[in-house]
Coordinates of C-alpha atoms in Angstrom, one line a residue:
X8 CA 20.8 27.8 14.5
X9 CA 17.3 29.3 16.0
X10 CA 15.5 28.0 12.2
X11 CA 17.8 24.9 12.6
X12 CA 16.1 24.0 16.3
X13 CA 12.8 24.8 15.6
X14 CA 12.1 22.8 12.4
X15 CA 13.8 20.0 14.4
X16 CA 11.8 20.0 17.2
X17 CA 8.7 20.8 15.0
X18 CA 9.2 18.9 12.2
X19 CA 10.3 15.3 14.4
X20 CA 7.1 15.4 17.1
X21 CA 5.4 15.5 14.0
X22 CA 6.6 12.9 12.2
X23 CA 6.6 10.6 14.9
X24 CA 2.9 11.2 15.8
X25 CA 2.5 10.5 11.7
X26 CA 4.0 7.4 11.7
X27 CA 2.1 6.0 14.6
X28 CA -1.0 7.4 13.3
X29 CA 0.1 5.8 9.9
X30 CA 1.0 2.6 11.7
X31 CA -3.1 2.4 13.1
X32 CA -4.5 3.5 10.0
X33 CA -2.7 0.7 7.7
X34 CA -0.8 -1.8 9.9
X35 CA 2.0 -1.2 7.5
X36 CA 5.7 0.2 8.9
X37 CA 6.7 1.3 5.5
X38 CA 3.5 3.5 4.8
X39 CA 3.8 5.0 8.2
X40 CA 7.5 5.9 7.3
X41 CA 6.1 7.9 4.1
X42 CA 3.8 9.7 6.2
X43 CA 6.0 10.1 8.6
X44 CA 8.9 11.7 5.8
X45 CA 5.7 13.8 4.4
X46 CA 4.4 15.5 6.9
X47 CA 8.2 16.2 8.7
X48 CA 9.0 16.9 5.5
X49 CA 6.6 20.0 4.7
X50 CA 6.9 21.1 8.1
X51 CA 10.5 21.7 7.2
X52 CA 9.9 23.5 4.2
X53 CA 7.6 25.3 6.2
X54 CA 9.4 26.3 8.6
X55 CA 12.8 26.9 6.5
X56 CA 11.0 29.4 3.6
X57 CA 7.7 30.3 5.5
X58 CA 7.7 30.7 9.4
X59 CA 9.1 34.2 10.8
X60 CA 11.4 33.9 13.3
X61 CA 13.5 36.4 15.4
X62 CA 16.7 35.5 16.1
X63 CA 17.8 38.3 17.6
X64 CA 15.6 38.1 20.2
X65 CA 17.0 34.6 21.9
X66 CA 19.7 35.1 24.3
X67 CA 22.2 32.1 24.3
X68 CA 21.0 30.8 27.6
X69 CA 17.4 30.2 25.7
X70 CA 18.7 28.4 23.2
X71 CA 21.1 26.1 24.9
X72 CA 17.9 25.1 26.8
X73 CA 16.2 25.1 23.5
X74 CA 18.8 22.4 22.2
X75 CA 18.5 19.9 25.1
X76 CA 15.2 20.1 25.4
X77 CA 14.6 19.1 21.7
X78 CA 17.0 16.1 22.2
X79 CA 15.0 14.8 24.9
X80 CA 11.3 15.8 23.5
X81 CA 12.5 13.6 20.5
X82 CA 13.5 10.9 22.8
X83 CA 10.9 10.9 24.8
X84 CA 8.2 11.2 22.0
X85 CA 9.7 8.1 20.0
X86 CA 10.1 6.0 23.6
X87 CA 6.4 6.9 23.8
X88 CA 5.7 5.9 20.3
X89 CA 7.2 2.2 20.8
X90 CA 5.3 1.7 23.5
X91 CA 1.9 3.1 22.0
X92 CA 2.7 0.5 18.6
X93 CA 3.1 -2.1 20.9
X94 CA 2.1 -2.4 24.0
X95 CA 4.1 -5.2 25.3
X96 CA 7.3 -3.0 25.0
X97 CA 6.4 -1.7 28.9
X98 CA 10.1 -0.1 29.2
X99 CA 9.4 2.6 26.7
X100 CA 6.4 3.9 28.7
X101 CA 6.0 6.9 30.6
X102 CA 7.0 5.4 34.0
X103 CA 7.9 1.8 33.5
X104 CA 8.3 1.0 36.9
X105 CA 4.3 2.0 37.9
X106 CA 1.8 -0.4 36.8
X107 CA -0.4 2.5 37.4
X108 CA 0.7 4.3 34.7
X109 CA 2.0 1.4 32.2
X110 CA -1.6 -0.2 32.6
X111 CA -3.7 2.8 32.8
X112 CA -5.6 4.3 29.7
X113 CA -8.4 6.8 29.6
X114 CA -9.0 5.3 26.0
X115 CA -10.4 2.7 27.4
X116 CA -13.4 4.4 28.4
X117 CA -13.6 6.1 24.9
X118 CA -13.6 3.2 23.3
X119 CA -16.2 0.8 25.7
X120 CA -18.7 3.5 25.3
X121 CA -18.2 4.2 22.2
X122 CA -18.6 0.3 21.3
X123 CA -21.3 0.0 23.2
X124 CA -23.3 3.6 22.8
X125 CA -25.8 2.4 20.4
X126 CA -27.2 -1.4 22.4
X127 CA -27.2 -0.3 26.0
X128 CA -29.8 1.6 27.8
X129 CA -27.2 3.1 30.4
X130 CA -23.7 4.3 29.2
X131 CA -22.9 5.1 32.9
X132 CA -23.4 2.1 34.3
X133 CA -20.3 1.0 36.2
X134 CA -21.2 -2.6 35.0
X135 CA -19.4 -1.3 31.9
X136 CA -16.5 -0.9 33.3
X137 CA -15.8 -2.1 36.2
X138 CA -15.9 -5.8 37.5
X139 CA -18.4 -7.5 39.2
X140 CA -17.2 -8.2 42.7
X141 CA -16.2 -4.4 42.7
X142 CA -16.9 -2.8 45.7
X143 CA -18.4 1.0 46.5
X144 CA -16.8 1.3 49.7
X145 CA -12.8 0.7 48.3
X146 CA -10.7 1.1 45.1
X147 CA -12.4 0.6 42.3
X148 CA -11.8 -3.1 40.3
X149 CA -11.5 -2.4 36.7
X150 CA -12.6 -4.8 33.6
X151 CA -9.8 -5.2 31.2
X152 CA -9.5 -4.6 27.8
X153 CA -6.0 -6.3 26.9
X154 CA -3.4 -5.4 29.2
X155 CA -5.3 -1.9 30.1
X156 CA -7.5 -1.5 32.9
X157 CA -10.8 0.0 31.9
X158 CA -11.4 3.7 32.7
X159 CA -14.7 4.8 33.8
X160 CA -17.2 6.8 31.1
X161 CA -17.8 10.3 32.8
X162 CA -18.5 13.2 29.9
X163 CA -21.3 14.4 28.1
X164 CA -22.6 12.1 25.4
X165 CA -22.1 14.1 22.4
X166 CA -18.3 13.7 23.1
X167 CA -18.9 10.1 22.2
X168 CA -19.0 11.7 18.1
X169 CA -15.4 11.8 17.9
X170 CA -14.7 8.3 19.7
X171 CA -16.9 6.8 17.4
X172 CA -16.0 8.4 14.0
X173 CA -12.0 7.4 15.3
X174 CA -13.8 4.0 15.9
X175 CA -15.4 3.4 12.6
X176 CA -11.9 3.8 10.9
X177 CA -10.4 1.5 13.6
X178 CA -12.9 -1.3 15.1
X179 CA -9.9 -2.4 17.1
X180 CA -9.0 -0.7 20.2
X181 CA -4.8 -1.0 19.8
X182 CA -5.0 0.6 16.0
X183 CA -7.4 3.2 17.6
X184 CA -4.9 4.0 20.4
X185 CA -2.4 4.7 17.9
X186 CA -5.0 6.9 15.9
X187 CA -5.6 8.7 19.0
X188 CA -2.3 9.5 20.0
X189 CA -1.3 10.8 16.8
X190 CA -4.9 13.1 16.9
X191 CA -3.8 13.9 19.9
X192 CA -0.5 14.8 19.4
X193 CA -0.8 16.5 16.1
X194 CA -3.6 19.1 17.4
X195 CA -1.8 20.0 20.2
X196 CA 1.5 20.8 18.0
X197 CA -0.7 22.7 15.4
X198 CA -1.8 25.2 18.6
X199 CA 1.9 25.8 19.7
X200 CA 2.4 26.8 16.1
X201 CA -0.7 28.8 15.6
X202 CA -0.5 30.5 19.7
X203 CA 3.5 31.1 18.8
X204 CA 2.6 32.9 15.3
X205 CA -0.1 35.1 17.2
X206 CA 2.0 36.2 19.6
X207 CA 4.4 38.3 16.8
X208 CA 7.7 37.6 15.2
X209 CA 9.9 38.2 18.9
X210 CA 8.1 36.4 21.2
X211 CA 6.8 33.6 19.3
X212 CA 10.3 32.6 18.3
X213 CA 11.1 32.3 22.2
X214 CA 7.7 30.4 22.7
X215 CA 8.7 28.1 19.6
X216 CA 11.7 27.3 21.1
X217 CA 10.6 26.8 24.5
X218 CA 8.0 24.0 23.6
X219 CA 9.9 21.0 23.9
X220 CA 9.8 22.2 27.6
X221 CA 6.2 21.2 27.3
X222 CA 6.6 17.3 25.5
X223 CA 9.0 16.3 27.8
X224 CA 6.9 17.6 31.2
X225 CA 5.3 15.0 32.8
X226 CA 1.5 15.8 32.6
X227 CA 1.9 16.2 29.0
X228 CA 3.8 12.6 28.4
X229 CA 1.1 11.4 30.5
X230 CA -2.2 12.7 29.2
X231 CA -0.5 11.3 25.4
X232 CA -0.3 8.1 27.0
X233 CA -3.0 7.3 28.9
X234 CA -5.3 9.1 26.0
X235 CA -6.7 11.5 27.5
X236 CA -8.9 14.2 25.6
X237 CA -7.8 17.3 28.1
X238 CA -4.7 18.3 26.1
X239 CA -6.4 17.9 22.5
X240 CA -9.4 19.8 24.1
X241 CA -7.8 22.7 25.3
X242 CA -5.8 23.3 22.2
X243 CA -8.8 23.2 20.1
X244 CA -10.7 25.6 22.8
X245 CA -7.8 28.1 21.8
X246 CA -7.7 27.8 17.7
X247 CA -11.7 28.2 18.1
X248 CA -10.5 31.7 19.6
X249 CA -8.5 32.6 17.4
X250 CA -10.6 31.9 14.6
X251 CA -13.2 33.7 16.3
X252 CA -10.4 36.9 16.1
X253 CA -9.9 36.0 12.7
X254 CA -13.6 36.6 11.9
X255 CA -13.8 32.8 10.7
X256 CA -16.8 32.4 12.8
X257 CA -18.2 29.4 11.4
X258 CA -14.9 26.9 12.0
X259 CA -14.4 28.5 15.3
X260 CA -18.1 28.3 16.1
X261 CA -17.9 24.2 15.0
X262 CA -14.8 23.9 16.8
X263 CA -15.9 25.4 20.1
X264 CA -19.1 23.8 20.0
X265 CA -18.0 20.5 19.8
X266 CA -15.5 21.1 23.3
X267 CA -18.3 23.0 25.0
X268 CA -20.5 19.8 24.0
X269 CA -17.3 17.7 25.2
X270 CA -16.1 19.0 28.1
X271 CA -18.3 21.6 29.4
X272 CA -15.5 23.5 31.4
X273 CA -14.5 25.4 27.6
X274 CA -17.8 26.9 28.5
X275 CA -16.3 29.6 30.9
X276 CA -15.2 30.8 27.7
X277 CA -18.8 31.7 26.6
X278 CA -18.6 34.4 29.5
X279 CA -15.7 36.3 27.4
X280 CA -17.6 36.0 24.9
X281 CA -20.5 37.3 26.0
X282 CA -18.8 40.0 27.6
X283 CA -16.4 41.0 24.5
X284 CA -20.0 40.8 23.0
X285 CA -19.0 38.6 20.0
X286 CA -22.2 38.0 18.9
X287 CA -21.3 36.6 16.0
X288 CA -19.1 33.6 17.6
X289 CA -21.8 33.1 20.0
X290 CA -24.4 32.1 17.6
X291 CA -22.4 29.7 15.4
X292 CA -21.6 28.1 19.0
X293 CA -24.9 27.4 20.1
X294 CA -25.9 27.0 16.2
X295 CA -22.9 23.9 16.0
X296 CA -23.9 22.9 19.5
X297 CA -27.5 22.2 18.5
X298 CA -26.0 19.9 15.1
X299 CA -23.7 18.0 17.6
X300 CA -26.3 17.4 19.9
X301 CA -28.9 16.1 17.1
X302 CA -26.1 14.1 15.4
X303 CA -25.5 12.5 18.3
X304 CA -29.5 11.5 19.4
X305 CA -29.5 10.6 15.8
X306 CA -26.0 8.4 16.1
X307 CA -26.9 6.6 19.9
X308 CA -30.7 7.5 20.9
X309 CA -32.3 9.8 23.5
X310 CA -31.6 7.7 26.3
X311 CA -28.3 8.4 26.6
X312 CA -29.1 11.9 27.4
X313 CA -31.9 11.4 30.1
X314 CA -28.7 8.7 32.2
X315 CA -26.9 11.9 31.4
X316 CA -29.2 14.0 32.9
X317 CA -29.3 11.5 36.1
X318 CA -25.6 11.3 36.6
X319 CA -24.9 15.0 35.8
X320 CA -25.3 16.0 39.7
X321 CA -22.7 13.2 40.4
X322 CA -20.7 14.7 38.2
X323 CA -20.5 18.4 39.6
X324 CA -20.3 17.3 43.3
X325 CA -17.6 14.3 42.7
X326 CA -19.8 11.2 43.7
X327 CA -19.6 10.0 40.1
X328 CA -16.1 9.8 40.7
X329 CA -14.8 6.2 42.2
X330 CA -11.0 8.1 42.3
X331 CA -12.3 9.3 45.7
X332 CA -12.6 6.0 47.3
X333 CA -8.7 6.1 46.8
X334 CA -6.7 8.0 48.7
X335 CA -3.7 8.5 46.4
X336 CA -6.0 9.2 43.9
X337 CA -7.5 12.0 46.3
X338 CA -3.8 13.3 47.1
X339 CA -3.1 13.4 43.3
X340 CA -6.5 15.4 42.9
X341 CA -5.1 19.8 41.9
X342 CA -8.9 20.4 41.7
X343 CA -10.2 23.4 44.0
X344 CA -12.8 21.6 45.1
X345 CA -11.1 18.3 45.4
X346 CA -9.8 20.6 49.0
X347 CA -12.3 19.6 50.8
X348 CA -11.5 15.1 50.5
X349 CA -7.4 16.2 50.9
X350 CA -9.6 18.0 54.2
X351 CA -10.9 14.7 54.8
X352 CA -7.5 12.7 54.9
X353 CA -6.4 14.8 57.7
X354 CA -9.6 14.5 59.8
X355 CA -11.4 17.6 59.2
X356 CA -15.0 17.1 59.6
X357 CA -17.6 17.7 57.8
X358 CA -16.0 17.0 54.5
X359 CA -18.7 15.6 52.1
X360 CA -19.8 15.3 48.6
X361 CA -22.1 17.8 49.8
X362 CA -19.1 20.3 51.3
X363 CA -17.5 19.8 47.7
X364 CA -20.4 20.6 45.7
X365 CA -21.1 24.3 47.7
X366 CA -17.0 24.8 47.2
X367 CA -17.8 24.1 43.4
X368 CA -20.5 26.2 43.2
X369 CA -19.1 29.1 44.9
X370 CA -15.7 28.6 43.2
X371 CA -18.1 29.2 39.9
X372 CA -19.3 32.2 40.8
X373 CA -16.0 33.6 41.4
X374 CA -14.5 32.0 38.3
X375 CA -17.4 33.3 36.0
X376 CA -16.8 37.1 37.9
X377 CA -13.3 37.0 37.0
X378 CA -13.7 35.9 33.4
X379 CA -16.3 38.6 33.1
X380 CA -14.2 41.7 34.4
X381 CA -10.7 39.6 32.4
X382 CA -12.8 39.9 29.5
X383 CA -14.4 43.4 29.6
X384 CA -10.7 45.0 29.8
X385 CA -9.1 42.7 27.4
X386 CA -4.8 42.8 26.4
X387 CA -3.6 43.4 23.4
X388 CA -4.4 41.4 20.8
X389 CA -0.9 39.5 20.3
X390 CA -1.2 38.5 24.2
X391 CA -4.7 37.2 23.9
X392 CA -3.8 33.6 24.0
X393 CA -2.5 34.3 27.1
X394 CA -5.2 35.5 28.7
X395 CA -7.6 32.4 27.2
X396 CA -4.7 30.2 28.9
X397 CA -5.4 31.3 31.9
X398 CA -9.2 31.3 31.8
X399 CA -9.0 28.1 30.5
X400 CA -6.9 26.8 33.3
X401 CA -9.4 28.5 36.2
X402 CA -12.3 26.1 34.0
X403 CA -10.4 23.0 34.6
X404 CA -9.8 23.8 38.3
X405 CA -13.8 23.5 38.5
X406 CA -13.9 20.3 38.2
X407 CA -14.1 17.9 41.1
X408 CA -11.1 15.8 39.6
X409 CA -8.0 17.2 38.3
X410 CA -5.7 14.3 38.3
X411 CA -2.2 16.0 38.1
X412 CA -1.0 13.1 35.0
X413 CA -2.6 15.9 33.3
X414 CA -3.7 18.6 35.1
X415 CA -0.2 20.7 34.9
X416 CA -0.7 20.8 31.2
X417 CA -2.2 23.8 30.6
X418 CA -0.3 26.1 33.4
X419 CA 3.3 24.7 32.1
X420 CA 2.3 25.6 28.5
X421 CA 1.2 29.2 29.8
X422 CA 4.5 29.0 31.6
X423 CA 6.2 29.1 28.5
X424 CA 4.6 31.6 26.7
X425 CA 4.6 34.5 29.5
X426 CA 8.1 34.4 29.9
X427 CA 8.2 34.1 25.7
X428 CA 6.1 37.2 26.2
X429 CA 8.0 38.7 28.9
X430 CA 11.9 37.9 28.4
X431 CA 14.6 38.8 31.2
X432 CA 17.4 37.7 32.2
X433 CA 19.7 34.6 33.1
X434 CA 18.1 34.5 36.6
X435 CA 14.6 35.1 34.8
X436 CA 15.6 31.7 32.6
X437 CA 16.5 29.8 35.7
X438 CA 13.5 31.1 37.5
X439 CA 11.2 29.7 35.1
X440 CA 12.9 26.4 34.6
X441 CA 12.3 26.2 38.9
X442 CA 8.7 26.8 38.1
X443 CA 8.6 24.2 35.2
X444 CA 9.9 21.4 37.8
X445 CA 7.5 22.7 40.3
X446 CA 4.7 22.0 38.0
X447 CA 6.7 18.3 37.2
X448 CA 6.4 16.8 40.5
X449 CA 4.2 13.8 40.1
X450 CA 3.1 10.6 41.9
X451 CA 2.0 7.5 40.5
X452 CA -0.8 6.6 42.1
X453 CA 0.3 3.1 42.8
X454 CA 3.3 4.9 44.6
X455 CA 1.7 6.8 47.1
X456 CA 2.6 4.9 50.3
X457 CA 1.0 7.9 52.9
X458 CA -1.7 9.9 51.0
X459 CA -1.1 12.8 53.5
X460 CA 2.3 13.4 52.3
X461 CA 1.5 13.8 48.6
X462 CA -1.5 16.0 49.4
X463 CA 1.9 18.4 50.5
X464 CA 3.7 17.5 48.0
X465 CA 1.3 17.8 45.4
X466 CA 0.3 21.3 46.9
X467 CA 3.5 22.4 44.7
X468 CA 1.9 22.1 41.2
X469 CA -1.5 22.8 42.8
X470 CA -0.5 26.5 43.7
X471 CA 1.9 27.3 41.0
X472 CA -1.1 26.7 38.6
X473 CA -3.1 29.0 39.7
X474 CA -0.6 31.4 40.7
X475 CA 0.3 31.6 36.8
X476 CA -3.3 32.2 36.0
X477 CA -3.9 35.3 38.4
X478 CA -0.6 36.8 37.6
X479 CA -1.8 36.5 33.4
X480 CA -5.5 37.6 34.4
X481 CA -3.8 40.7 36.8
X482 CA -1.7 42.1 33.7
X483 CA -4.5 41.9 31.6
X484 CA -5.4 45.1 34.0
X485 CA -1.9 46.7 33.6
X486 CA -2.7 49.8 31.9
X487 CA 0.3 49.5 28.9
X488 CA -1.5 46.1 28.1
X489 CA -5.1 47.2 28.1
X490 CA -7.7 48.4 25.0
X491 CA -11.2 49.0 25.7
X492 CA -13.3 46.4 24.6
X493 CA -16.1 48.4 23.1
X494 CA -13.8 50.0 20.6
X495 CA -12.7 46.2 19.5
X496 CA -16.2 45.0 19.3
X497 CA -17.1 48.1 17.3
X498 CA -13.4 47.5 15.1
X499 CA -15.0 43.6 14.6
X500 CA -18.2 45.1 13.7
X501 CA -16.6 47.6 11.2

């Protein structure tokens, strides 16, 4: 039964994603089907004669959850899929009854700058985006593109690679949406698989079955629909690690260059690094990040880069951000800094751009302290993805705005694998299905009637998040988890 669930759950997310991605490629249903048979095909076979599995290890209670949470991921994933190959089929979204969310893609921004990368002097231009009676002083007013509002450009412009390669396979932006989604989709799956495998033959059984948990959770439906990069970007952060582990320093090093070139939060990681003193992963980091960076003045010109360098400040202290001229948006905010405008909505003066960028800065320091001393006593290896979870997660809570459609992703996924790690009982099962909903509770924006209430409610995910990180980044202290770190860098070395 355990082999049974898991090639189901593995084998149908990804052949769903395949047949969407088939449908953008080729336009053609009955190509995307044979994709889609393919790839859920070997994924059987792979499962069925290759993957070890414990079933032993799964009490009864794990895999009754298991099985219903399978059912729905599959439903949920194919709804999503009907509405992501056409988007006039609205009821098959991830909320149908929020315009917010049915009309909402981050895409958009992806694919407007990625368009328009290589004619215009400014890719942060809010003329770009947004339309031209739009006011600074209320909600933003968003161009279209279709039915989908127009998201607002705000990463690095190397990140713009990736758009455009996706881009020069799919000039259109609805066949590029379903390319995307199936990118998306498929990297993320490949990390449960490669995280679950590292974590040995016990506990990654448990974590296998406990990921449809994840495809069904709310951030993670969102951040597949709307497009988003986070999810895709944080699974790649954590096969770069690994590889690195591996000694395959040159894929990890391309891998994690390209989401420290991104993103810039996977570059907390670099402190591990430095402190685990992989030298070796280091240099074919800042070796790939020098090729992406070239490729990229090659692909869309210096000026790019010097806007960049203009909007950067923006960018760390929130003002690049029109979300905070909206006060849902603000209550939907699980950044640390984003405290100080949730401040604001209750009257608490003083709380500026200028308040949130000391609150970032300091909340840097102590993230980059952490990571260091995390690091320098290091668990075992087959808990390591753990510990890269939660540094991870303390990265994204850097950034000015976390909105929580996908800002729960990471913590509900590290959810999954510390109790895969750590199994106890029935009331340990319905402990951490409570936490799981916790981490669920979400608000459209457009349904936010009083922004002061969802700051409270919203707390809820907010402090489980990082509550799940300390309590990973404390055992990695616990003495029966610990190995000293020289004696692995000299072991890496050897």
């Amino acid at each position: 039964m355990i082999r049974a669930l898991v090639a189901s759950s593995l084998a149908g997310s990804a052949g769903i994603f395949a047949f969407v991605g088939g449908m953008g490629l080729t336009g053609s249903p009955v190509v995307a089907l044979l994709a889609a048979a393919g790839l859920a095909g070997s994924v059987v076979f792979y499962v069925l004669k290759r993957l070890p599995l414990d079933e032993a290890s799964c009490p009864r209670l794990l895999r009754a959850v298991s099985a219903l949470a399978t059912i729905a991921a599959l439903v949920q994933l194919t709804r999503l899929a009907v509405f992501i190959v056409d988007p006039t089929h609205v009821e098959s979204s991830f909320v149908p009854g929020s315009q917010w969310e049915v009309r909402h893609s981050c895409l958009t921004a992806y694919y407007v700058t990625a368009k328009a990368a290589s004619t215009v002097p400014d890719i942060y231009d809010h003329k770009l985006y947004s339309a031209p009676d739009d006011d600074p002083a209320k909600p933003r007013k968003p161009l279209m593109l279709g039915p989908f509002n127009i998201d607002v450009y705000e990463y690095p412009p190397p990140f713009l690679l990736l758009p455009r390669a996706v881009r020069a396979l799919t000039p259109e932006f609805q066949p590029m949406r379903m390319v995307w989604f199936a990118l998306n989709g498929l990297v993320v799956l490949l990390a449960f698989v490669v995280v679950a495998r590292w974590l040995g033959r016990a506990a990654g059984t448990r974590a296998l079955l406990l990921s449809p948990l994840i495809w069904i959770s709310m951030p993670t439906l969102s951040v597949l629909q709307k497009g988003n990069v986070q999810a895709m970007v944080i699974a790649a952060t954590l096969l770069a690690l690994g590889l690195f582990e591996r000694r395959r320093h040159i894929a990890g090093g391309i891998i994690f260059a390209f989401m420290c070139v991104s993103k810039l939060y996977p570059g907390l990681l670099v402190v591990y690094l430095v402190a685990r003193r992989q030298w070796r992963a280091l240099a074919w980091t800042f070796a790939a990040s020098v090729v992406f960076v070239i490729a990229s003045v090659v692909d869309i010109g210096w000026a790019a880069f010097g806007t960049f360098r203009e909007h950067f400040p923006g960018l760390l202290s929130g003002e690049a951000f029109p979300a905070f001229r909206n006060p849902p948006a603000i209550a939907n905010n699980l950044s640390v800094p984003g405290l100080v405008f949730k401040l604001k909505l209750f009257g608490v003066p003083g709380m500026s751009f200028d308040t949130m960028r000391i609150v970032g800065t300091l909340y840097s320091i102590a993230a980059v302290i952490v990571t260091w001393f995390a690091a320098r006593r290091a668990v075992r290896s087959d808990r390591m993805p753990l510990l890269w979870l939660a540094i991870v997660i303390l990265a994204t809570l850097r950034s000015p705005f976390l909105p929580q459609g996908y800002g729960a992703f990471p913590s509900i996924w590290l959810l999954t694998l510390v109790w895969a790690v750590r199994p106890d009982t029935t009331r340990g099962v319905v402990a951490m299905l409570l936490v799981w909903a916790g981490l669920n509770i979400y608000w459209p924006t457009d349904w936010v009637r009083e922004a002061r209430f969802a700051v409270f409610t919203n707390f809820i995910p907010q402090a489980l998040t990082a509550v799940i990180a300390v309590v990973v980044l404390r055992r990695a202290h616990h003495r029966g988890y610990e190995t000293d770190v020289n004696a692995d860098a000299t072991a890496r070395a050897a």
